[in-house]
Amino acid sequence: MTINVIIAGFKGRMGSTAVEMVKQDQELQVAALLDPFAEEKEADGIPVFTNKESMQGISADVWVDFTTPQVAYENTRFAIENGFAPVVGTTGFTQEQITELSALSAEKNIGGLIAPNFAIGAILLMEFAAKASKYFPDLEIIELHHDKKKDAPSGTAVKTAELINQVRQPKKQGAADESETLAGARGAEFAGFRIHSVRLPGLVAHQEVIFGAAGEGLTLRHDSYDRSSFMSGVNLGIKEVVKRNQLVYGLEHLL
Ligand code: NAP
């Protein structure tokens, strides 16, 4: 059975890569495309829409979303309410929004996925970091992305921090009397440890978790050198959500 897929944000860096991935998989088909600034009415025979409301009633199974943090929540709500199982890569969701969307999906009996990172190596890094934090409670997260990224810290860094926080003994790091002579020098605080966001041209998506203990250190690092690194995860997400009946947060729940 062919899975029909809507792609929201199809003109963006991730959205356009997702269109190519879907086109190359014979089990998948692009049903429609959405971007508010698209001028064309169709692309390669696929209908193009500029607002989601006019997509009601389209025959599609899955809504892939790589848009912006400002619209992704409303898009995901819309997808669930209209029977499209969401596969969302857009970052910047709050915990409350994820809980609410998960409850809505259960009510509507529809599967879904919000994944701050679709790269398998990044999922492993998060898992390894959480495990290490049990033994190395002193750590800092450094996430590095291209300079067009709109939100900071990255969704991956937040998810990593949340997973670490479930395992790590609560602790405020650094000297009790430390102070910043330049605001922000110590990064953002999350449960007593710090997250630093680097934005530079040339980068794609990278993350380090650095651990320190008496006389030793441990560094975990993942690099996405190319957006193709996310596509096997998006493909898996599309094929899994159609079999499920509730939205989950994190690709690891579908692996
Ligand atoms: P991007 O190149 O800026 O693409 C976003 C696209 O969405 C743009 O073409 C934008 O159009 C469009 N858009 C804006 N509002 C929209 C709306 N209401 N409906 C439909 N489309 C809309 O950004 P990107 O690098 O592809 O990243 C997109 C998102 O994916 C970001 O949140 C990023 O953090 C995330 N991301 C996730 C993963 C993951 O593995 N989960 C990996 C990489 C990136 P205009 O430019 O014309 O406004």
Coordinates of C-alpha atoms and ligand atoms in Angstrom, one line a residue:
M1 CA 0.0 0.0 0.0
T2 CA 1.4 3.4 -0.9
I3 CA 1.6 6.0 1.9
N4 CA 0.6 9.5 0.7
V5 CA 2.7 12.2 2.2
I6 CA 2.1 16.0 2.6
I7 CA 5.4 18.0 3.0
A8 CA 5.1 21.3 4.8
G9 CA 8.1 23.6 4.3
F10 CA 9.0 21.9 1.0
K11 CA 11.1 24.9 -0.2
G12 CA 13.4 24.8 2.9
R13 CA 16.7 22.9 3.3
M14 CA 15.1 20.0 5.2
G15 CA 11.8 20.0 3.4
S16 CA 13.3 19.9 -0.1
T17 CA 15.6 17.0 1.0
A18 CA 12.5 15.2 2.3
V19 CA 10.7 15.6 -1.0
E20 CA 13.5 13.9 -2.8
M21 CA 13.6 11.1 -0.3
V22 CA 9.9 10.4 -0.6
K23 CA 10.0 10.6 -4.4
Q24 CA 12.8 7.9 -4.4
D25 CA 10.8 5.4 -2.3
Q26 CA 8.3 3.4 -4.2
E27 CA 6.2 2.8 -1.1
L28 CA 5.7 6.5 -0.6
Q29 CA 4.1 9.3 -2.7
V30 CA 4.1 13.0 -2.4
A31 CA 0.4 14.0 -2.1
A32 CA 0.8 17.8 -1.7
L33 CA 3.2 20.5 -0.8
L34 CA 2.9 23.5 1.5
D35 CA 4.8 26.7 1.7
P36 CA 3.3 30.2 2.4
F37 CA 5.5 31.9 -0.1
A38 CA 5.2 29.4 -3.0
E39 CA 4.2 31.1 -6.2
E40 CA 3.7 28.0 -8.3
K41 CA 0.4 26.0 -8.2
E42 CA 2.1 22.7 -8.8
A43 CA 5.6 21.2 -8.8
D44 CA 6.2 18.1 -11.0
G45 CA 2.5 17.5 -11.1
I46 CA 2.2 17.7 -7.3
P47 CA -0.3 20.3 -6.0
V48 CA 1.2 23.2 -4.1
F49 CA -0.7 25.1 -1.4
T50 CA 0.1 28.3 0.4
N51 CA -2.1 27.9 3.4
K52 CA -3.0 24.8 5.3
E53 CA -6.7 25.5 5.6
S54 CA -7.2 24.8 1.9
M55 CA -5.6 21.4 2.4
Q56 CA -8.6 20.0 4.3
G57 CA -10.0 17.0 2.6
I58 CA -6.8 16.1 0.7
S59 CA -6.3 12.3 0.5
A60 CA -3.1 11.9 2.5
D61 CA -1.8 9.7 5.3
V62 CA 1.2 11.6 6.7
W63 CA 2.1 15.2 7.3
V64 CA 5.9 15.8 7.3
D65 CA 6.8 19.2 8.8
F66 CA 10.1 21.0 8.4
T67 CA 8.9 24.6 8.8
T68 CA 9.6 27.1 11.6
P69 CA 9.2 27.0 15.4
Q70 CA 6.4 29.7 15.1
V71 CA 4.0 27.6 13.0
A72 CA 4.9 24.0 13.7
Y73 CA 2.6 23.6 16.7
E74 CA -0.4 24.9 14.8
N75 CA 0.5 22.8 11.8
T76 CA 0.8 19.6 13.9
R77 CA -2.6 20.3 15.5
F78 CA -4.1 20.9 12.1
A79 CA -2.6 17.6 10.8
I80 CA -4.0 15.5 13.7
E81 CA -7.4 17.2 13.5
N82 CA -7.6 16.4 9.8
G83 CA -6.4 12.8 10.0
F84 CA -2.8 13.2 8.7
A85 CA -0.3 11.5 11.0
P86 CA 2.4 14.1 11.7
V87 CA 6.1 13.4 11.4
V88 CA 7.6 16.6 12.7
G89 CA 11.2 17.6 12.5
T90 CA 10.7 21.3 13.3
T91 CA 12.2 22.1 16.6
G92 CA 11.2 24.5 19.4
F93 CA 8.1 22.8 20.9
T94 CA 7.5 23.3 24.6
Q95 CA 6.9 20.3 26.8
E96 CA 3.3 21.5 27.3
Q97 CA 2.7 21.5 23.6
I98 CA 4.1 18.0 23.2
T99 CA 1.9 16.7 26.0
E100 CA -1.1 18.4 24.5
L101 CA -0.5 17.1 21.0
S102 CA 0.1 13.6 22.3
A103 CA -3.2 13.6 24.2
L104 CA -5.0 15.0 21.1
S105 CA -3.5 12.3 18.9
A106 CA -4.7 9.6 21.3
E107 CA -8.2 11.1 21.4
K108 CA -8.2 11.0 17.6
N109 CA -6.6 7.6 17.5
I110 CA -3.8 8.8 15.2
G111 CA -0.1 8.0 15.3
G112 CA 2.6 10.7 15.1
L113 CA 6.2 11.6 15.8
I114 CA 7.9 14.8 16.9
A115 CA 11.7 14.1 16.6
P116 CA 14.2 16.8 17.5
N117 CA 16.8 14.7 15.6
F118 CA 16.2 12.1 13.0
A119 CA 19.9 11.0 12.8
I120 CA 20.6 7.6 14.3
G121 CA 24.0 8.8 15.6
A122 CA 22.4 11.7 17.5
I123 CA 19.9 9.3 19.1
L124 CA 22.8 7.1 20.3
L125 CA 24.7 10.2 21.5
M126 CA 21.7 11.2 23.7
E127 CA 21.4 7.7 25.1
F128 CA 25.2 7.4 25.8
A129 CA 25.2 10.9 27.4
A130 CA 22.4 10.0 29.7
K131 CA 24.1 6.8 30.7
A132 CA 27.5 8.5 31.3
S133 CA 25.9 11.3 33.4
K134 CA 25.1 8.7 36.1
Y135 CA 28.9 8.4 36.7
F136 CA 30.0 11.8 35.5
P137 CA 27.5 14.3 36.9
D138 CA 29.7 17.3 35.8
L139 CA 29.0 18.0 32.1
E140 CA 28.4 20.7 29.6
I141 CA 26.6 20.4 26.3
I142 CA 27.9 22.3 23.2
E143 CA 25.6 22.2 20.1
L144 CA 26.9 23.6 16.8
H145 CA 24.7 24.5 13.8
H146 CA 24.6 26.5 10.6
D147 CA 24.0 30.2 11.0
K148 CA 20.5 30.2 9.5
K149 CA 19.1 28.2 12.4
K150 CA 16.4 30.2 14.1
D151 CA 16.0 28.6 17.6
A152 CA 18.6 28.2 20.3
P153 CA 19.4 25.9 22.0
S154 CA 18.7 23.2 19.5
G155 CA 15.9 20.7 20.1
T156 CA 18.5 18.0 20.3
A157 CA 20.3 19.8 23.1
V158 CA 17.1 20.2 25.0
K159 CA 16.2 16.6 24.6
T160 CA 19.7 15.5 25.6
A161 CA 19.5 17.7 28.7
E162 CA 16.1 16.2 29.6
L163 CA 17.3 12.7 29.3
I164 CA 20.4 13.5 31.3
N165 CA 18.3 15.1 34.0
Q166 CA 16.3 11.9 34.4
V167 CA 19.5 10.0 35.4
R168 CA 22.0 12.6 36.8
Q169 CA 22.1 13.3 40.6
P170 CA 20.9 17.0 40.8
K171 CA 23.9 19.2 41.2
K172 CA 24.8 22.9 40.5
Q173 CA 28.1 22.9 38.7
G174 CA 30.9 25.5 38.7
A175 CA 32.3 27.6 41.6
A176 CA 29.7 28.7 44.0
D177 CA 31.0 32.3 43.7
E178 CA 31.5 32.3 39.9
S179 CA 30.3 35.4 38.1
E180 CA 30.1 36.5 34.4
T181 CA 32.0 39.6 33.5
L182 CA 30.4 39.2 30.0
A183 CA 26.7 38.2 30.1
G184 CA 26.1 34.8 28.6
A185 CA 29.7 33.6 28.9
R186 CA 28.7 30.5 30.9
G187 CA 25.9 29.6 28.5
A188 CA 22.3 28.7 29.3
E189 CA 21.6 26.9 32.6
F190 CA 19.5 23.6 32.6
A191 CA 19.1 21.9 35.9
G192 CA 22.5 23.0 37.2
F193 CA 24.6 22.3 34.0
R194 CA 25.2 24.5 30.9
I195 CA 24.2 24.4 27.3
H196 CA 26.2 26.4 24.7
S197 CA 25.0 27.2 21.2
V198 CA 27.5 27.9 18.4
R199 CA 26.2 29.2 15.0
L200 CA 28.6 29.3 12.0
P201 CA 28.4 29.1 8.2
G202 CA 29.6 25.7 6.9
L203 CA 28.2 23.7 9.8
V204 CA 25.1 21.4 9.5
A205 CA 24.2 19.9 12.9
H206 CA 26.7 18.8 15.5
Q207 CA 26.7 18.2 19.3
E208 CA 29.3 17.5 22.0
V209 CA 28.7 16.4 25.6
I210 CA 31.8 17.0 27.6
F211 CA 32.1 15.2 31.0
G212 CA 34.7 16.1 33.6
A213 CA 35.7 14.2 36.8
A214 CA 38.8 14.1 39.1
G215 CA 41.8 13.5 36.8
E216 CA 39.7 12.4 33.7
G217 CA 37.5 13.6 31.0
L218 CA 35.1 12.1 28.4
T219 CA 33.8 13.7 25.3
L220 CA 30.9 12.3 23.2
R221 CA 30.4 13.9 19.8
H222 CA 28.0 13.5 16.9
D223 CA 28.2 15.2 13.5
S224 CA 25.6 15.5 10.7
Y225 CA 27.7 16.6 7.8
D226 CA 24.8 16.5 5.4
R227 CA 21.0 16.6 5.6
S228 CA 20.8 13.2 4.1
S229 CA 21.8 11.9 7.6
F230 CA 18.3 12.7 8.7
M231 CA 16.4 11.0 5.9
S232 CA 16.5 7.4 7.0
G233 CA 14.9 8.5 10.3
V234 CA 12.2 10.5 8.4
N235 CA 11.5 7.5 6.2
L236 CA 11.2 5.2 9.2
G237 CA 8.9 7.7 10.9
I238 CA 6.6 7.9 7.9
K239 CA 6.3 4.2 7.7
E240 CA 5.8 3.7 11.5
V241 CA 3.3 6.5 12.4
V242 CA 0.7 5.0 10.0
K243 CA 0.7 1.8 12.2
R244 CA 0.3 3.6 15.5
N245 CA -2.4 5.4 17.4
Q246 CA -0.6 8.0 19.5
L247 CA 2.0 10.7 18.9
V248 CA 5.5 10.1 20.5
Y249 CA 8.3 12.5 21.2
G250 CA 11.7 11.1 20.0
L251 CA 12.6 8.7 17.2
E252 CA 13.9 6.2 19.7
H253 CA 10.3 5.3 20.6
L254 CA 9.8 3.9 17.0
L255 CA 13.2 2.1 16.7
Ligands
NAP1 P1 14.5 26.4 6.4 O1 15.4 26.1 5.2 O2 14.3 27.8 6.8 O3 13.0 25.8 5.9 C1 11.8 26.1 6.5 C2 10.8 26.3 5.4 O4 9.5 26.4 6.0 C3 11.0 27.6 4.6 O5 11.0 27.3 3.3 C4 9.8 28.4 5.1 O6 9.4 29.3 4.1 C5 8.8 27.4 5.3 N1 7.6 27.8 6.1 C6 7.6 28.9 6.9 N2 6.3 29.0 7.4 C7 5.6 28.0 6.9 C8 4.2 27.6 7.1 N3 3.4 28.2 7.8 N4 3.8 26.4 6.4 C9 4.7 25.8 5.6 N5 6.0 26.1 5.4 C10 6.4 27.2 6.1 O7 14.8 25.5 7.6 P2 15.5 24.1 7.7 O8 17.0 24.2 7.9 O9 14.9 23.2 6.6 O10 14.9 23.6 9.1 C11 13.5 23.5 9.3 C12 13.2 23.0 10.7 O11 13.7 21.7 10.8 C13 14.0 23.8 11.8 O12 13.1 24.0 12.9 C14 15.2 23.0 12.1 O13 15.6 23.2 13.4 C15 14.6 21.6 12.0 N6 15.6 20.5 11.7 C16 15.3 19.3 12.3 C17 16.1 18.2 12.1 C18 15.7 16.9 12.7 O14 16.4 15.9 12.6 N7 14.6 16.9 13.4 C19 17.2 18.4 11.3 C20 17.5 19.6 10.8 C21 16.7 20.7 11.0 P3 10.1 30.8 4.0 O15 11.6 30.6 4.1 O16 9.6 31.3 2.7 O17 9.6 31.5 5.2

